[in-house]
Every structure is written in structure tokens, then in C-alpha cells.
């Protein structure tokens, strides 16, 4: 074999070095200082990544700031991934600027339709090979920035396809393979009250639980980010511990309630909470899930969770969906389950999403400013919002501010949320035209939507209308409720962001345990609104006390599975008496106590 000279080897490596494209990907959710911007991870499934949102309620937020290290000095082209969230109007609400090393770049961002990589110009990186970057919000009206990509190659365009972009992000960020976390007996994905109930019930009975939540706080719809009070029968002491007071929806009372939820869950030594951690795929062997892979929503670092048992409390049924379980979404035909409240033909309609908000009276200062700057305080014009709000006027939002019933509440979720923003801001403009409201100020607007319905994972039993109306005495009926069937519909007419509810009174009924494990995946429980039910069957038990009961039941079933080395289905066939005995010890005396 002919030998290769050292000179040849050096020439080869020099060619490789000089052919290399130096580049840097900066994810905004990983900025050192978020300023007034917030990390929004809700729409990763549809647009590919968490991003920073300038949620200022009409007042520009503080700059987000970070410092980036570059591989070498020189000139770099750069691209910015952003969008104009109201592309149908020339008046763009969510504009922002970028400041490099304290110098504002002239281009305005947030003016492009849909999520796109916008190629800008070039910037020079000095000998320090560091660059300070700031995002400067211009409006306070929900500007958004996903990432900034720098490359020495002008033609090094970032990919557009979501699957390709995901792989590209991992490569550019140098994300290593998922790190395996400690061994757990049970992995609960979803930190709403159903997931919290499952985690607490399992942990208190001695098994080790991982509770994975893609947001910074627990509580789901009851969290301080969404602020819905809890409803339904309490039945179990854990439900009472995690439930809220009956404050008005959107009220700041949710902040103290959220603190209580965190305290209850984190006080359990057998629970490890993983906040800002989003699941993105599952691994299977035969009909069992072996692991769930997640990533941190700020750093993108990947984590793998292995366990013999899993709970899908994601609301959207992601774990079951990825695992290949049968799922449903939308309304069943009337004849399929003989449901009088179902439509004649099946369709894709679900109940919609709500953004809650409220206002507050501020004495003196606002009134004086109104006299000085009536146009600014009366309130700023929001032409991009008026074709949604029209002439509607309200001083706070409620549950019936609901949109997306005729859309896909998973993949269209960003569009649904943004439509509600337009309704709120346009409504507020109308309110502020009245001088009597001069002292009224926006206090709080959610940016995380409260969801009611999306995917439902099918179990060995499907809860349907007759089960609720006729209330049979299921031997495995460990969840109980008496709240009326409550199904929402678009109100129609002038304001498309409003809904109405059709209530049907019922007597106390039971939900069988068989609704809380997948018929297809041998080690998967579900708790919360993704449990096994028809659209009509979901109408009553979708409220949070009831879904927390579901969590308590599956958390207890996980303990029975662990101690008897059996499957969720085996619990029904062989261990119902043990389940009943364990759950009876957790029941509260006043079983009918409601809020």
C-alpha cells in the first residue's frame, strides 16, 4: 500500500478547514435575560420550536438580551425567523427591532406572512468573537421571534420543512443524544391537575414518580397562566388539596392557588418535577412504551425517561398518539352510540379555546393622562383588530370568549389564540372610547390558551351519553360526578369569538376505570380530557375536580400494577377489590362537596 505524505495530510485538513462554513444558531428562548418577553412553547407541534413573545398588552416590553460566542471573527450574513401574526392588514401589530452591540439594525421584523426565515444583511464580528444581541419590542402587541441564524455563507439558507428543520437545529446547537434520567416507577406527562393528582396519589403510596410539564408552573387550566377555577365533585382528599377557591375566572386569586398546587406536589419526596420539559416522541417494544423523549423548552437539551408505566395527562393525547393508540377527535354520529345530543353525521367540531383577561380601575393618573393624550389613552388605534371585535364592548373576558370550535384545536392553536388577542384588543379600543372608562386599565391577559377538547385516547370502555344520563352502577366506577352535561357551540352572528353552552341536568353517575387506560398500549394510562369518551361523554367530566379524580385513580392503579407486576388492564380483571380498598382510604367524608 502506497504511503501518504505528511504534506498531503496537511493539505487535506487545510482544505477541510477552509471549506467549512462557520455559523451560529441562536434560539431566542435561550436568551440570558428575557426582559419582558415570555417563552411560548404552546405551538411547537405546528411551527417547530418555542419562541419569545412580546406580551405587553399594548405597552412595549423590556428588551430581551443575550451574548453569543462565534467560532471566528469576520462578517456574517444573518436570518431571523418571525412572522406577522395579522398578515391580512397593512397595520402590523407585532413589530420589533434587533440591536447588535448597542447599535440598532435598521430593518423592522415581524412584517412577514407566516413563520419564515427572513434574510437580512451582514454584521461584523470583532476579535473578541462575541456579539451582544437585544430584541427591542416596538408595540407590546404580541411580537414574536423564534431564532436568529448567522452564517459566513450567503447561500446557507436555513431549512423550511419542520422535520428537516428539527434535525438541523439539533446539529447546529450541538444537542447530544437524550440523557437518561433516574429510574422511575411511573412517568406522568402533563402537569395539569389530572397529572398532579396522578403523581401525588402514586407517590404517597410509595412509588417513584417523574412529573413532566412543558410549562414553568403546574396546574394546567387552574394555573396562574390561565386562571380557571376548579369545578366538580371532590370525592378524594387529594382533589380537595389541589382544588381552587371559586374566584372569578381570570382573577389574581389563581396566583395563590397555583402556589398551593406547587406546594402540595413538590412536598412529596417521591415526586421529581421537570418543569419547562416537553415530550416529543415515544419508544416502544411490541405494545409497550419503553421510554419518552423530552427536551427543555429553553435549552433544547434532550432527556429520556424510562419506566414500566406511563400516564398521558397532556390533554392533547400526545403520548397515546405517538405510541399508535387509537384516538378520536371531533363529534361522533348520533347512531354510533345512540346519543341524542350528537349530530346526525360525524364531524370534526370540538369545544374551543379561551383566553381569559380582565381590567382594573386606576384612580387619578389615568384620568389625567386621558385629558392630555386622548387618542393614546382612548385607547390606541388597533385597526388590525377591529374586523374581529367589531363594536363589542366588555370590561373583562369570561368562559364564553371561545374560538376554534370549527378548527383544529391542536394544529391551529396559534391562529386560534391570536384571533382571541384581536378580539380582546379591539374590544378594549371600543371600551376606551367612552370617557367614563378613562380610569380603566387592562390588568391581565393570558397568553396561554385554556383548552377544553382535542384528542381522546380510546380505552377498554368509552364513556357515552347513556352512561351519564342513566348512571349505571359500574363495579369499577371510581370517578363520580353530578355536574350537568355542558357542551359548547359557536354563538354565530356578528361576533365569532363568542360561544354558548347547552346544559343538560343529570343525576350522580360513575365513570369506569376502563376509560383510563389504552386498549392498544399495554402500559399507558390516561387522565384528564384525553380519557376514553365520546364528544358528548366528555361534556360533563371535563372539569378539573373530575379530571383530578381520574389522576388519583390512575396513580393508585399504577401502585397496584407495581406491587403486583401487572398491567393496567389486569387491575380491572384481577385487582378491583384492592383498588377499591385503597381509594376508599382517600375519600373525604363530605363526598358531595362541590365548587
Coordinates of C-alpha atoms in Angstrom, one line a residue:
X1 CA 0.0 0.0 0.0
X2 CA 1.4 3.4 -1.0
X3 CA 2.1 5.7 2.0
X4 CA 0.6 9.2 2.2
X5 CA 3.0 12.0 3.0
X6 CA 2.5 14.4 5.9
X7 CA 2.3 17.2 3.4
X8 CA -0.6 15.6 1.7
X9 CA -2.4 15.1 5.0
X10 CA -1.8 18.8 6.0
X11 CA -3.1 20.0 2.6
X12 CA -6.3 17.8 3.1
X13 CA -7.0 19.3 6.6
X14 CA -6.4 22.8 5.3
X15 CA -8.9 22.3 2.5
X16 CA -11.4 20.9 5.0
X17 CA -10.8 23.9 7.3
X18 CA -11.3 26.5 4.6
X19 CA -14.3 24.7 3.1
X20 CA -16.1 24.8 6.5
X21 CA -19.0 27.2 6.8
X22 CA -18.8 29.0 10.1
X23 CA -22.3 29.5 11.5
X24 CA -24.2 30.1 14.7
X25 CA -27.8 29.4 15.6
X26 CA -29.3 31.5 18.4
X27 CA -32.6 30.3 19.9
X28 CA -34.4 33.3 21.5
X29 CA -35.9 31.1 24.2
X30 CA -32.3 30.5 25.4
X31 CA -31.5 34.3 25.8
X32 CA -29.7 35.1 29.0
X33 CA -32.2 37.8 30.0
X34 CA -35.8 37.5 28.7
X35 CA -36.7 41.1 29.8
X36 CA -40.4 41.5 29.3
X37 CA -40.6 38.8 26.7
X38 CA -42.1 35.4 27.6
X39 CA -41.2 31.9 26.4
X40 CA -44.2 30.5 24.4
X41 CA -43.9 26.7 23.8
X42 CA -47.6 26.0 23.0
X43 CA -47.2 25.7 19.3
X44 CA -44.1 23.6 18.9
X45 CA -46.0 20.8 17.1
X46 CA -47.2 23.2 14.4
X47 CA -44.3 25.7 13.9
X48 CA -41.3 23.7 15.2
X49 CA -40.0 25.4 18.4
X50 CA -40.7 27.5 21.4
X51 CA -40.2 31.2 20.8
X52 CA -40.1 34.6 22.6
X53 CA -43.4 36.6 22.7
X54 CA -43.6 40.3 23.5
X55 CA -46.8 40.0 25.6
X56 CA -47.1 43.7 26.7
X57 CA -50.9 44.2 26.5
X58 CA -50.2 47.2 24.2
X59 CA -47.2 48.6 26.1
X60 CA -43.7 47.7 24.7
X61 CA -41.9 45.2 26.9
X62 CA -38.3 45.4 28.1
X63 CA -35.6 44.2 25.8
X64 CA -34.5 40.5 25.8
X65 CA -30.7 40.4 25.9
X66 CA -28.0 37.7 25.3
X67 CA -24.3 37.5 24.4
X68 CA -23.3 35.0 21.8
X69 CA -19.8 33.4 21.1
X70 CA -18.8 33.0 17.5
X71 CA -16.3 30.4 16.1
X72 CA -14.2 33.2 14.4
X73 CA -14.3 36.8 13.7
X74 CA -15.4 38.3 10.4
X75 CA -18.6 39.1 8.5
X76 CA -21.7 37.0 8.9
X77 CA -25.0 37.0 7.0
X78 CA -28.0 36.5 9.2
X79 CA -31.6 35.3 9.0
X80 CA -34.4 36.0 11.5
X81 CA -37.4 33.6 11.9
X82 CA -40.5 35.5 12.8
X83 CA -44.0 36.3 11.5
X84 CA -46.6 38.9 11.1
X85 CA -49.5 37.5 13.1
X86 CA -52.1 39.6 11.3
X87 CA -50.9 39.4 7.7
X88 CA -54.3 40.5 6.3
X89 CA -53.8 44.1 7.4
X90 CA -51.2 46.7 6.4
X91 CA -51.0 47.8 10.0
X92 CA -48.7 45.2 11.6
X93 CA -49.2 44.8 15.4
X94 CA -46.1 42.8 16.4
X95 CA -43.0 44.6 15.1
X96 CA -39.6 44.6 16.7
X97 CA -36.0 45.6 16.0
X98 CA -32.7 43.9 16.7
X99 CA -29.8 45.6 18.4
X100 CA -26.3 44.3 17.8
X101 CA -23.6 45.6 20.3
X102 CA -25.8 48.5 21.3
X103 CA -26.4 49.6 17.7
X104 CA -30.0 49.2 16.3
X105 CA -30.2 47.4 13.0
X106 CA -32.4 49.4 10.6
X107 CA -34.7 46.5 9.4
X108 CA -38.1 46.1 11.0
X109 CA -39.1 42.5 11.8
X110 CA -42.5 40.8 12.3
X111 CA -43.9 42.0 8.9
X112 CA -43.7 38.7 7.0
X113 CA -46.7 36.4 6.5
X114 CA -46.5 33.1 8.4
X115 CA -43.3 31.7 10.1
X116 CA -40.4 32.4 7.8
X117 CA -36.6 32.9 7.8
X118 CA -36.1 36.5 6.8
X119 CA -32.6 37.1 5.3
X120 CA -31.3 40.4 6.4
X121 CA -27.8 41.8 5.8
X122 CA -24.3 41.3 7.3
X123 CA -22.8 42.1 10.6
X124 CA -19.2 42.2 11.6
X125 CA -17.9 40.1 14.5
X126 CA -14.7 41.6 16.0
X127 CA -11.6 40.0 17.5
X128 CA -13.4 39.2 20.8
X129 CA -15.7 36.8 18.7
X130 CA -18.6 37.9 20.9
X131 CA -21.9 39.6 20.0
X132 CA -24.5 41.2 22.2
X133 CA -28.0 40.8 20.8
X134 CA -31.1 42.6 22.0
X135 CA -34.7 42.2 20.9
X136 CA -36.5 45.5 21.0
X137 CA -40.3 45.3 21.1
X138 CA -41.9 48.3 19.4
X139 CA -45.6 47.8 20.1
X140 CA -46.4 45.5 23.1
X141 CA -48.8 43.7 20.7
X142 CA -47.5 40.1 20.7
X143 CA -44.4 40.4 18.5
X144 CA -42.6 37.1 18.2
X145 CA -39.1 35.9 17.3
X146 CA -38.1 32.2 17.1
X147 CA -34.4 32.3 16.2
X148 CA -31.5 34.1 14.6
X149 CA -29.1 32.3 12.3
X150 CA -25.7 33.6 11.4
X151 CA -23.5 32.2 8.6
X152 CA -20.5 33.3 6.6
X153 CA -22.1 31.8 3.5
X154 CA -24.8 34.0 1.9
X155 CA -26.4 30.9 0.4
X156 CA -26.6 28.9 3.7
X157 CA -30.4 29.2 4.0
X158 CA -32.0 27.6 7.0
X159 CA -34.4 24.7 6.1
X160 CA -38.2 25.4 6.0
X161 CA -39.6 21.8 6.3
X162 CA -40.3 21.2 10.0
X163 CA -38.8 17.7 10.2
X164 CA -35.7 18.8 8.4
X165 CA -35.5 22.0 10.5
X166 CA -35.7 19.9 13.7
X167 CA -32.7 17.8 12.7
X168 CA -30.9 20.9 11.5
X169 CA -31.5 22.7 14.8
X170 CA -30.1 19.8 16.8
X171 CA -27.0 19.7 14.6
X172 CA -26.4 23.5 14.8
X173 CA -27.0 23.6 18.6
X174 CA -24.8 20.5 19.1
X175 CA -27.6 18.7 21.0
X176 CA -26.2 15.3 22.2
X177 CA -28.4 12.2 22.4
X178 CA -31.0 12.2 25.1
X179 CA -29.6 11.9 28.7
X180 CA -31.3 9.1 30.6
X181 CA -32.8 10.3 33.9
X182 CA -33.0 8.3 37.1
X183 CA -35.2 5.2 37.1
X184 CA -38.9 5.8 37.9
X185 CA -41.8 3.5 38.6
X186 CA -44.2 5.9 36.9
X187 CA -43.7 8.7 34.4
X188 CA -46.6 11.3 34.2
X189 CA -46.5 13.6 31.2
X190 CA -48.6 16.7 31.8
X191 CA -48.6 18.9 34.8
X192 CA -52.3 19.9 34.9
X193 CA -54.4 18.9 37.8
X194 CA -55.0 15.4 36.3
X195 CA -51.3 14.8 36.1
X196 CA -50.7 16.3 39.5
X197 CA -53.4 14.1 41.0
X198 CA -51.8 11.0 39.5
X199 CA -48.3 11.9 40.7
X200 CA -49.4 12.7 44.3
X201 CA -51.6 9.6 44.6
X202 CA -48.8 7.3 43.3
X203 CA -46.1 9.0 45.4
X204 CA -48.0 8.9 48.6
X205 CA -48.4 5.1 48.2
X206 CA -44.7 4.6 47.8
X207 CA -43.7 4.6 44.2
X208 CA -41.2 6.9 42.5
X209 CA -42.7 9.4 40.0
X210 CA -41.4 11.7 37.3
X211 CA -43.9 14.6 36.6
X212 CA -43.1 16.2 33.3
X213 CA -44.6 19.6 32.5
X214 CA -43.9 21.8 29.4
X215 CA -44.6 25.0 31.3
X216 CA -42.9 26.7 34.2
X217 CA -45.8 26.2 36.6
X218 CA -48.1 23.3 37.4
X219 CA -51.9 23.4 37.5
X220 CA -52.9 23.4 33.8
X221 CA -56.1 25.5 33.4
X222 CA -56.0 26.3 37.1
X223 CA -52.5 27.8 36.9
X224 CA -51.8 31.5 37.2
X225 CA -51.0 31.5 33.4
X226 CA -54.7 30.6 32.5
X227 CA -56.7 31.2 35.8
X228 CA -59.8 29.0 35.6
X229 CA -61.3 28.0 39.0
X230 CA -61.9 24.3 39.6
X231 CA -65.4 22.7 39.4
X232 CA -67.0 19.3 40.0
X233 CA -67.1 16.7 42.8
X234 CA -64.1 16.4 45.0
X235 CA -64.6 12.8 46.3
X236 CA -60.9 12.3 47.2
X237 CA -58.8 14.3 49.7
X238 CA -56.1 14.9 47.0
X239 CA -58.7 16.6 44.9
X240 CA -59.6 18.9 47.7
X241 CA -55.9 19.7 48.3
X242 CA -55.3 20.6 44.7
X243 CA -58.6 22.4 44.0
X244 CA -59.0 26.2 44.0
X245 CA -61.4 28.6 45.6
X246 CA -64.3 29.8 43.4
X247 CA -62.8 33.1 42.3
X248 CA -63.9 34.7 39.1
X249 CA -62.2 33.2 36.0
X250 CA -59.1 35.2 35.3
X251 CA -58.8 36.5 38.8
X252 CA -55.5 37.0 40.5
X253 CA -56.7 34.6 43.2
X254 CA -55.2 32.0 40.9
X255 CA -51.7 33.1 41.9
X256 CA -52.1 31.9 45.5
X257 CA -54.0 28.8 44.3
X258 CA -51.1 28.0 42.0
X259 CA -48.6 28.3 44.9
X260 CA -50.7 25.8 46.8
X261 CA -50.7 23.3 43.9
X262 CA -46.9 23.6 43.7
X263 CA -46.5 23.2 47.4
X264 CA -48.7 20.0 47.5
X265 CA -46.9 18.4 44.6
X266 CA -43.3 19.4 45.5
X267 CA -43.9 18.4 49.1
X268 CA -43.9 14.7 48.1
X269 CA -40.4 13.2 48.3
X270 CA -41.3 10.5 45.8
X271 CA -42.1 13.1 43.0
X272 CA -39.4 14.7 40.9
X273 CA -40.9 17.6 38.9
X274 CA -39.4 18.5 35.5
X275 CA -40.8 22.0 34.5
X276 CA -40.2 23.5 31.1
X277 CA -39.8 20.0 29.7
X278 CA -41.8 19.0 26.6
X279 CA -42.2 15.4 25.3
X280 CA -41.7 14.9 21.6
X281 CA -41.6 11.2 20.9
X282 CA -42.0 7.8 22.4
X283 CA -40.1 4.5 22.1
X284 CA -42.0 1.2 22.0
X285 CA -41.3 -2.5 22.2
X286 CA -44.3 -4.6 21.0
X287 CA -47.3 -2.9 22.6
X288 CA -45.5 -1.3 25.5
X289 CA -43.9 2.1 25.7
X290 CA -40.3 1.8 26.9
X291 CA -39.3 5.5 27.0
X292 CA -40.5 9.0 26.4
X293 CA -38.0 11.6 25.0
X294 CA -38.4 15.2 26.0
X295 CA -36.5 18.5 25.6
X296 CA -36.0 21.5 27.8
X297 CA -38.0 24.4 26.3
X298 CA -35.3 26.9 26.9
X299 CA -32.1 25.0 26.2
X300 CA -33.3 22.2 23.9
X301 CA -31.3 19.7 25.9
X302 CA -32.9 16.3 25.5
X303 CA -33.9 13.9 28.3
X304 CA -35.1 10.3 28.2
X305 CA -37.5 8.9 30.7
X306 CA -37.8 5.1 31.1
X307 CA -40.4 3.4 33.3
X308 CA -42.6 0.4 33.3
X309 CA -45.8 2.6 33.4
X310 CA -46.8 6.0 31.8
X311 CA -49.7 8.4 32.2
X312 CA -50.8 10.6 29.3
X313 CA -52.1 13.7 31.0
X314 CA -51.1 16.0 28.1
X315 CA -54.7 17.0 27.4
X316 CA -54.0 16.6 23.7
X317 CA -53.3 12.9 24.0
X318 CA -49.7 13.2 22.6
X319 CA -48.2 10.1 24.2
X320 CA -51.0 7.8 23.1
X321 CA -51.0 9.3 19.6
X322 CA -47.2 8.9 19.2
X323 CA -47.4 5.3 20.5
X324 CA -50.0 4.4 17.9
X325 CA -53.0 4.1 20.2
X326 CA -56.5 4.6 18.7
X327 CA -57.5 8.2 19.2
X328 CA -60.6 10.2 18.3
X329 CA -61.2 13.9 17.7
X330 CA -64.5 15.6 16.9
X331 CA -68.1 14.5 17.2
X332 CA -69.4 11.0 16.7
X333 CA -72.6 10.3 14.6
X334 CA -75.8 10.1 16.6
X335 CA -76.4 6.4 15.7
X336 CA -72.9 5.2 16.6
X337 CA -73.6 5.3 20.4
X338 CA -77.3 6.2 20.2
X339 CA -76.6 9.7 21.6
X340 CA -79.5 12.2 21.3
X341 CA -77.1 15.1 21.8
X342 CA -74.7 14.0 19.0
X343 CA -75.1 15.3 15.4
X344 CA -76.7 13.1 12.7
X345 CA -73.4 12.9 10.9
X346 CA -69.9 12.7 12.4
X347 CA -67.7 15.8 12.0
X348 CA -64.5 17.5 13.3
X349 CA -66.1 20.0 15.7
X350 CA -64.8 20.2 19.2
X351 CA -65.2 22.7 22.0
X352 CA -62.9 25.6 21.6
X353 CA -60.1 27.5 23.4
X354 CA -60.4 30.5 25.7
X355 CA -58.1 33.4 26.5
X356 CA -59.2 35.0 29.8
X357 CA -58.5 38.6 30.6
X358 CA -59.6 41.4 33.0
X359 CA -59.2 45.1 33.8
X360 CA -58.9 47.3 36.8
X361 CA -59.9 50.9 37.9
X362 CA -56.8 53.1 38.5
X363 CA -57.6 56.4 40.2
X364 CA -56.2 59.8 39.2
X365 CA -53.2 59.1 37.0
X366 CA -55.0 57.5 34.1
X367 CA -57.7 60.2 34.1
X368 CA -55.1 63.0 33.9
X369 CA -53.3 61.3 31.1
X370 CA -56.6 60.8 29.2
X371 CA -57.1 64.6 29.2
X372 CA -53.6 65.2 28.0
X373 CA -53.5 62.4 25.3
X374 CA -57.0 61.4 24.5
X375 CA -56.0 59.4 21.4
X376 CA -53.3 57.4 23.2
X377 CA -55.4 56.7 26.2
X378 CA -58.6 56.5 24.5
X379 CA -57.2 53.7 23.6
X380 CA -54.5 53.4 20.8
X381 CA -56.0 52.6 17.5
X382 CA -55.8 48.9 16.6
X383 CA -57.2 48.8 13.1
X384 CA -55.8 45.2 12.7
X385 CA -58.2 44.0 15.4
X386 CA -61.5 45.8 14.6
X387 CA -62.8 43.4 11.9
X388 CA -62.8 40.7 14.7
X389 CA -64.0 42.8 17.7
X390 CA -66.3 45.0 15.6
X391 CA -68.3 47.1 18.1
X392 CA -68.3 44.6 21.0
X393 CA -67.6 46.2 24.5
X394 CA -66.8 44.3 27.7
X395 CA -64.6 45.1 30.7
X396 CA -63.4 41.5 31.2
X397 CA -63.4 38.2 29.5
X398 CA -65.2 35.0 30.5
X399 CA -65.5 31.4 29.5
X400 CA -67.7 32.3 26.6
X401 CA -64.9 34.2 24.9
X402 CA -64.2 31.0 23.0
X403 CA -62.9 30.3 19.5
X404 CA -61.7 27.4 17.4
X405 CA -64.7 25.1 17.7
X406 CA -64.7 24.6 13.9
X407 CA -60.9 24.4 13.7
X408 CA -58.2 22.0 14.8
X409 CA -57.5 23.0 18.5
X410 CA -54.1 21.3 18.3
X411 CA -52.5 22.3 14.9
X412 CA -54.5 25.6 14.5
X413 CA -53.9 26.6 18.2
X414 CA -51.7 29.6 17.4
X415 CA -54.2 31.1 15.0
X416 CA -57.0 30.5 17.5
X417 CA -55.1 32.2 20.3
X418 CA -54.2 35.1 18.0
X419 CA -57.8 35.6 16.9
X420 CA -58.7 35.9 20.6
X421 CA -56.0 38.5 21.0
X422 CA -57.6 40.6 18.2
X423 CA -61.0 40.2 19.8
X424 CA -59.6 41.4 23.2
X425 CA -57.6 44.4 21.9
X426 CA -60.3 45.6 19.5
X427 CA -62.9 45.3 22.3
X428 CA -60.7 47.3 24.6
X429 CA -60.4 50.1 22.0
X430 CA -64.2 50.2 22.0
X431 CA -64.3 50.4 25.8
X432 CA -61.8 53.2 26.0
X433 CA -63.7 55.4 23.6
X434 CA -66.1 56.1 26.5
X435 CA -64.7 58.9 28.7
X436 CA -66.4 57.1 31.7
X437 CA -63.8 54.4 31.3
X438 CA -60.8 56.8 31.4
X439 CA -59.6 55.2 34.7
X440 CA -60.0 51.7 33.4
X441 CA -56.8 49.9 32.6
X442 CA -56.0 46.4 31.2
X443 CA -54.8 44.4 34.2
X444 CA -54.0 40.9 32.8
X445 CA -54.4 38.9 29.6
X446 CA -53.5 35.3 29.3
X447 CA -51.2 34.3 26.5
X448 CA -51.6 30.5 27.2
X449 CA -55.0 29.3 26.0
X450 CA -57.4 27.3 28.2
X451 CA -58.4 24.2 26.2
X452 CA -61.5 22.1 26.5
X453 CA -61.2 19.4 24.0
X454 CA -58.9 17.8 21.4
X455 CA -57.8 14.1 21.1
X456 CA -59.3 11.4 23.2
X457 CA -57.5 8.1 23.6
X458 CA -59.7 5.0 23.4
X459 CA -59.7 2.6 26.3
X460 CA -61.4 -0.7 27.0
X461 CA -64.6 1.4 27.6
X462 CA -65.8 4.6 26.0
X463 CA -67.9 6.9 28.2
X464 CA -71.1 7.9 26.3
X465 CA -74.3 9.9 26.9
X466 CA -76.3 6.9 28.2
X467 CA -73.7 6.3 30.9
X468 CA -74.1 9.8 32.2
X469 CA -77.9 10.1 31.8
X470 CA -78.8 6.5 33.0
X471 CA -75.9 6.3 35.6
X472 CA -75.3 2.6 35.7
X473 CA -73.5 1.3 38.8
X474 CA -70.2 0.3 37.3
X475 CA -68.2 -2.1 39.5
X476 CA -65.1 -0.1 38.5
X477 CA -66.8 3.3 38.7
X478 CA -64.1 5.0 40.8
X479 CA -64.7 8.5 39.4
X480 CA -68.0 10.2 40.2
X481 CA -69.7 13.4 39.1
X482 CA -73.0 15.2 39.1
X483 CA -72.3 18.3 37.1
X484 CA -74.5 18.8 34.1
X485 CA -73.6 17.8 30.6
X486 CA -72.1 21.1 29.3
X487 CA -71.4 21.2 25.5
X488 CA -70.3 24.4 23.8
X489 CA -71.3 25.7 20.3
X490 CA -70.3 28.8 18.3
X491 CA -72.8 31.5 19.1
X492 CA -72.9 32.6 15.5
X493 CA -73.9 36.0 14.2
X494 CA -71.8 39.1 14.5
X495 CA -69.1 38.1 16.9
X496 CA -67.3 34.9 16.0
X497 CA -65.2 34.8 19.2
X498 CA -68.2 34.1 21.4
X499 CA -69.8 30.7 22.3
X500 CA -72.8 29.4 24.2
X501 CA -73.3 26.3 26.4
X502 CA -76.1 23.8 26.2
X503 CA -76.6 22.4 29.7
X504 CA -78.4 19.1 30.5
X505 CA -79.1 18.3 34.1
X506 CA -78.2 14.8 35.3
X507 CA -78.0 12.7 38.5
X508 CA -74.9 11.5 40.0
X509 CA -73.0 9.0 37.8
X510 CA -69.8 7.0 37.7
X511 CA -67.0 6.7 35.2
X512 CA -65.5 3.2 34.9
X513 CA -61.7 2.7 35.4
X514 CA -61.6 1.1 32.0
X515 CA -61.8 4.6 30.5
X516 CA -58.4 5.4 31.9
X517 CA -56.1 3.0 30.2
X518 CA -55.4 2.5 26.5
X519 CA -56.9 -0.6 24.8
X520 CA -53.9 -0.7 22.5
X521 CA -50.8 0.2 24.6
X522 CA -50.3 -2.2 27.5
X523 CA -48.7 0.2 30.0
X524 CA -50.4 3.5 29.2
X525 CA -52.9 5.2 31.5
X526 CA -54.7 8.5 30.6
X527 CA -56.1 11.1 32.9
X528 CA -57.7 14.4 32.0
X529 CA -59.7 15.4 29.0
X530 CA -57.9 12.9 26.8
X531 CA -59.5 10.0 28.5
X532 CA -61.8 7.5 26.7
X533 CA -65.1 9.2 25.9
X534 CA -67.3 10.4 23.1
X535 CA -67.6 14.1 22.5
X536 CA -70.9 14.1 24.4
X537 CA -69.5 11.9 27.1
X538 CA -66.7 14.5 27.7
X539 CA -69.3 17.2 28.2
X540 CA -69.7 16.7 32.0
X541 CA -66.5 15.3 33.4
X542 CA -64.0 17.6 31.6
X543 CA -63.8 20.0 34.6
X544 CA -60.8 19.9 36.9
X545 CA -62.1 18.3 40.1
X546 CA -63.3 15.4 37.9
X547 CA -60.1 15.1 36.0
X548 CA -58.1 15.2 39.2
X549 CA -60.2 12.3 40.4
X550 CA -59.1 10.5 37.2
X551 CA -55.5 11.2 38.2
X552 CA -56.0 9.9 41.7
X553 CA -57.4 6.7 40.3
X554 CA -54.7 6.0 37.7
X555 CA -52.0 6.9 40.2
X556 CA -53.4 4.3 42.6
X557 CA -53.7 1.8 39.7
X558 CA -50.0 2.4 39.0
X559 CA -49.2 1.4 42.6
X560 CA -51.3 -1.8 42.2
X561 CA -49.5 -2.6 38.9
X562 CA -46.1 -2.0 40.5
X563 CA -46.8 -4.2 43.6
X564 CA -48.5 -7.0 41.6
X565 CA -46.3 -6.8 38.5
X566 CA -49.3 -6.5 36.3
X567 CA -50.7 -4.3 33.5
X568 CA -53.4 -1.6 33.8
X569 CA -55.9 -4.0 32.2
X570 CA -55.0 -6.7 34.8
X571 CA -56.0 -4.3 37.5
X572 CA -59.6 -4.4 36.2
X573 CA -59.7 -8.1 35.8
X574 CA -57.9 -9.2 38.9
X575 CA -57.4 -6.4 41.4
X576 CA -60.6 -4.3 41.7
X577 CA -61.1 -5.1 45.3
X578 CA -57.6 -3.8 46.1
X579 CA -58.2 -0.7 44.1
X580 CA -61.5 0.0 45.9
X581 CA -59.8 -0.6 49.3
X582 CA -57.0 1.9 48.5
X583 CA -59.3 4.5 47.1
X584 CA -61.8 4.3 50.0
X585 CA -59.0 5.3 52.3
X586 CA -58.6 8.5 50.3
X587 CA -62.2 9.5 50.2
X588 CA -63.3 12.6 52.0
X589 CA -66.4 12.4 54.3
X590 CA -68.4 15.1 52.5
X591 CA -68.3 13.3 49.1
X592 CA -70.9 15.7 47.6
X593 CA -69.0 18.8 48.4
X594 CA -68.7 20.9 45.3
X595 CA -67.4 24.3 44.0

